[in-house]
Amino acid sequence: MERRDKINYYLDIAQTVAGRGTCLRRNYGAILVKNDEIISTGYTGAPRARKNCIDLGYCMREKLNIPRGERYELCRSVHSEANCIISAARRDMIGSTMYMVGIDAKTGKIVENASSCAMCKRMIINAGIKEVIVRDTKDRFRVINVERWINQDDSLTEEYGY
């Protein structure tokens, strides 16, 4: 039996976490790993005690035909990265790696070229996370050094995440 490489092993777990998402458009799963230990997980979903889009039967951003990467203030969900960060102590996140996978809710396919939105990038930077690894296909992924997000400040451009 062939053993799965460690990065794809963690991405497989993040993809399973994404399956808990409650968004009608895209569900993301994120896990934080430090010293080969999972310290936190998060998925896309409405804040606690609020109805999820799957319960309401519609997505406000989709209803308004808002393109990917824009107007997240209209989204009911807390992003997977934010939920992951909320569930961990900063002292544990410093120097950690976040693994992230997005799944298109309609097709069930992996979202290629995904990236964190501007707000999640800011939270990742402040949390002290060292790198974010994003799955593009079952076996392909990108490693993003968070230092790049610090040096290439997207809040000064019109570059959008996701």
Coordinates of C-alpha atoms in Angstrom, one line a residue:
M1 CA 0.0 0.0 0.0
E2 CA 1.3 3.4 -1.0
R3 CA 1.4 6.0 1.8
R4 CA -0.1 9.5 1.2
D5 CA 2.4 12.3 1.5
K6 CA 1.9 14.5 4.6
I7 CA 0.7 17.6 2.9
N8 CA -2.0 15.8 1.0
Y9 CA -2.9 13.9 4.1
Y10 CA -3.6 17.2 5.9
L11 CA -5.4 18.6 2.8
D12 CA -7.6 15.4 2.8
I13 CA -8.6 16.2 6.4
A14 CA -9.3 19.9 5.4
Q15 CA -11.5 18.6 2.5
T16 CA -13.4 16.4 4.9
V17 CA -13.9 19.5 7.2
A18 CA -15.2 21.4 4.1
G19 CA -18.0 18.8 3.9
R20 CA -19.5 20.3 7.1
G21 CA -19.9 23.7 5.3
T22 CA -23.4 25.1 5.0
C23 CA -22.9 27.5 2.0
L24 CA -24.9 27.0 -1.2
R25 CA -22.0 28.3 -3.3
R26 CA -18.7 27.1 -2.0
N27 CA -17.6 25.3 1.2
Y28 CA -14.2 25.6 2.5
G29 CA -12.4 23.6 5.2
A30 CA -9.3 24.8 7.0
I31 CA -7.1 23.1 9.6
L32 CA -4.2 24.5 11.5
V33 CA -1.2 22.3 12.1
K34 CA 1.8 22.9 14.3
N35 CA 4.5 20.4 15.1
D36 CA 2.5 17.7 13.3
E37 CA -0.5 18.2 15.5
I38 CA -3.9 19.6 14.4
I39 CA -4.6 22.5 16.7
S40 CA -7.9 23.7 15.1
T41 CA -10.4 23.2 12.3
G42 CA -12.9 25.5 10.7
Y43 CA -15.5 25.4 7.9
T44 CA -17.8 27.8 6.1
G45 CA -21.1 28.5 8.0
A46 CA -23.3 31.1 9.6
P47 CA -22.5 32.3 13.1
R48 CA -23.7 30.2 15.9
A49 CA -27.5 30.3 16.4
R50 CA -28.2 32.0 13.1
K51 CA -29.8 30.1 10.2
N52 CA -27.4 28.8 7.5
C53 CA -28.0 29.4 3.8
I54 CA -28.8 25.7 3.4
D55 CA -31.6 26.2 6.0
L56 CA -32.9 29.4 4.3
G57 CA -32.7 27.8 0.9
Y58 CA -30.9 30.7 -0.8
C59 CA -27.6 32.6 -0.8
M60 CA -27.9 36.4 -0.7
R61 CA -24.7 36.9 -2.8
E62 CA -26.0 34.5 -5.4
K63 CA -29.4 36.0 -5.4
L64 CA -27.8 39.4 -6.1
N65 CA -25.5 37.8 -8.8
I66 CA -22.3 39.0 -6.9
P67 CA -19.1 37.5 -8.5
R68 CA -16.6 35.4 -6.7
G69 CA -14.3 37.5 -4.5
E70 CA -16.6 40.5 -4.0
R71 CA -19.0 41.9 -1.4
Y72 CA -18.3 39.4 1.4
E73 CA -20.1 41.7 3.8
L74 CA -23.4 40.3 2.3
C75 CA -22.4 36.7 3.0
R76 CA -24.1 35.0 6.0
S77 CA -21.1 32.7 6.6
V78 CA -18.0 33.0 8.7
H79 CA -15.2 31.8 6.5
S80 CA -13.4 28.6 7.3
E81 CA -10.1 30.4 8.0
A82 CA -11.8 32.7 10.5
N83 CA -13.6 29.9 12.2
C84 CA -10.3 28.0 12.4
I85 CA -8.5 31.0 13.9
I86 CA -11.3 31.7 16.4
S87 CA -11.0 28.2 17.8
A88 CA -7.3 28.4 18.5
A89 CA -5.0 30.3 20.9
R90 CA -2.6 32.7 19.2
R91 CA 0.4 31.2 21.1
D92 CA -0.4 27.9 19.3
M93 CA -0.9 29.5 15.9
I94 CA 2.4 31.4 15.7
G95 CA 4.5 29.6 13.1
S96 CA 1.8 27.1 12.2
T97 CA 0.6 26.0 8.8
M98 CA -3.0 26.4 7.6
Y99 CA -4.3 23.8 5.1
M100 CA -7.3 24.8 3.1
V101 CA -9.6 23.2 0.5
G102 CA -12.7 24.7 -1.3
I103 CA -15.5 22.6 -2.7
D104 CA -18.1 24.0 -5.2
A105 CA -21.4 23.2 -3.5
K106 CA -23.2 22.6 -6.8
T107 CA -20.6 20.4 -8.6
G108 CA -18.8 18.9 -5.6
K109 CA -15.5 19.7 -7.4
I110 CA -12.4 21.3 -5.8
V111 CA -12.3 25.1 -6.3
E112 CA -9.1 25.7 -8.2
N113 CA -7.0 28.8 -7.6
A114 CA -8.7 29.6 -4.3
S115 CA -7.2 32.1 -2.0
S116 CA -8.2 33.7 1.2
C117 CA -10.3 36.9 1.0
A118 CA -8.7 40.2 2.1
M119 CA -10.3 40.0 5.7
C120 CA -9.1 36.4 6.2
K121 CA -5.6 37.3 5.0
R122 CA -5.5 40.0 7.6
M123 CA -6.6 37.5 10.3
I124 CA -4.0 34.9 9.2
I125 CA -1.3 37.6 9.3
N126 CA -2.3 38.7 12.8
A127 CA -2.6 35.1 14.0
G128 CA 1.1 34.5 13.2
I129 CA 0.4 31.7 10.8
K130 CA 3.6 31.0 8.7
E131 CA 2.1 29.5 5.6
V132 CA -1.2 28.5 3.9
I133 CA -1.3 25.4 1.7
V134 CA -4.3 25.4 -0.7
R135 CA -5.5 22.4 -2.7
D136 CA -6.0 22.9 -6.4
T137 CA -6.7 19.3 -7.4
K138 CA -6.7 15.9 -5.6
D139 CA -2.9 15.9 -5.6
R140 CA -1.8 19.4 -6.6
F141 CA -1.5 22.3 -4.1
R142 CA 0.1 25.7 -3.7
V143 CA 2.2 26.8 -0.7
I144 CA 1.7 30.5 0.1
N145 CA 4.2 32.1 2.4
V146 CA 2.2 34.5 4.5
E147 CA 5.2 36.9 4.4
R148 CA 4.1 37.5 0.8
W149 CA 0.7 38.8 1.9
I150 CA 2.5 41.2 4.2
N151 CA 4.9 42.5 1.6
Q152 CA 2.3 42.5 -1.3
D153 CA -0.5 44.4 0.5
D154 CA -3.7 43.7 -1.5
S155 CA -5.6 46.3 0.4
L156 CA -3.6 48.8 -1.7
T157 CA -4.8 47.2 -5.0
E158 CA -8.0 45.9 -6.5
E159 CA -6.9 42.3 -6.2
Y160 CA -9.6 40.0 -4.7
G161 CA -9.3 36.8 -2.8
Y162 CA -11.2 33.5 -3.5

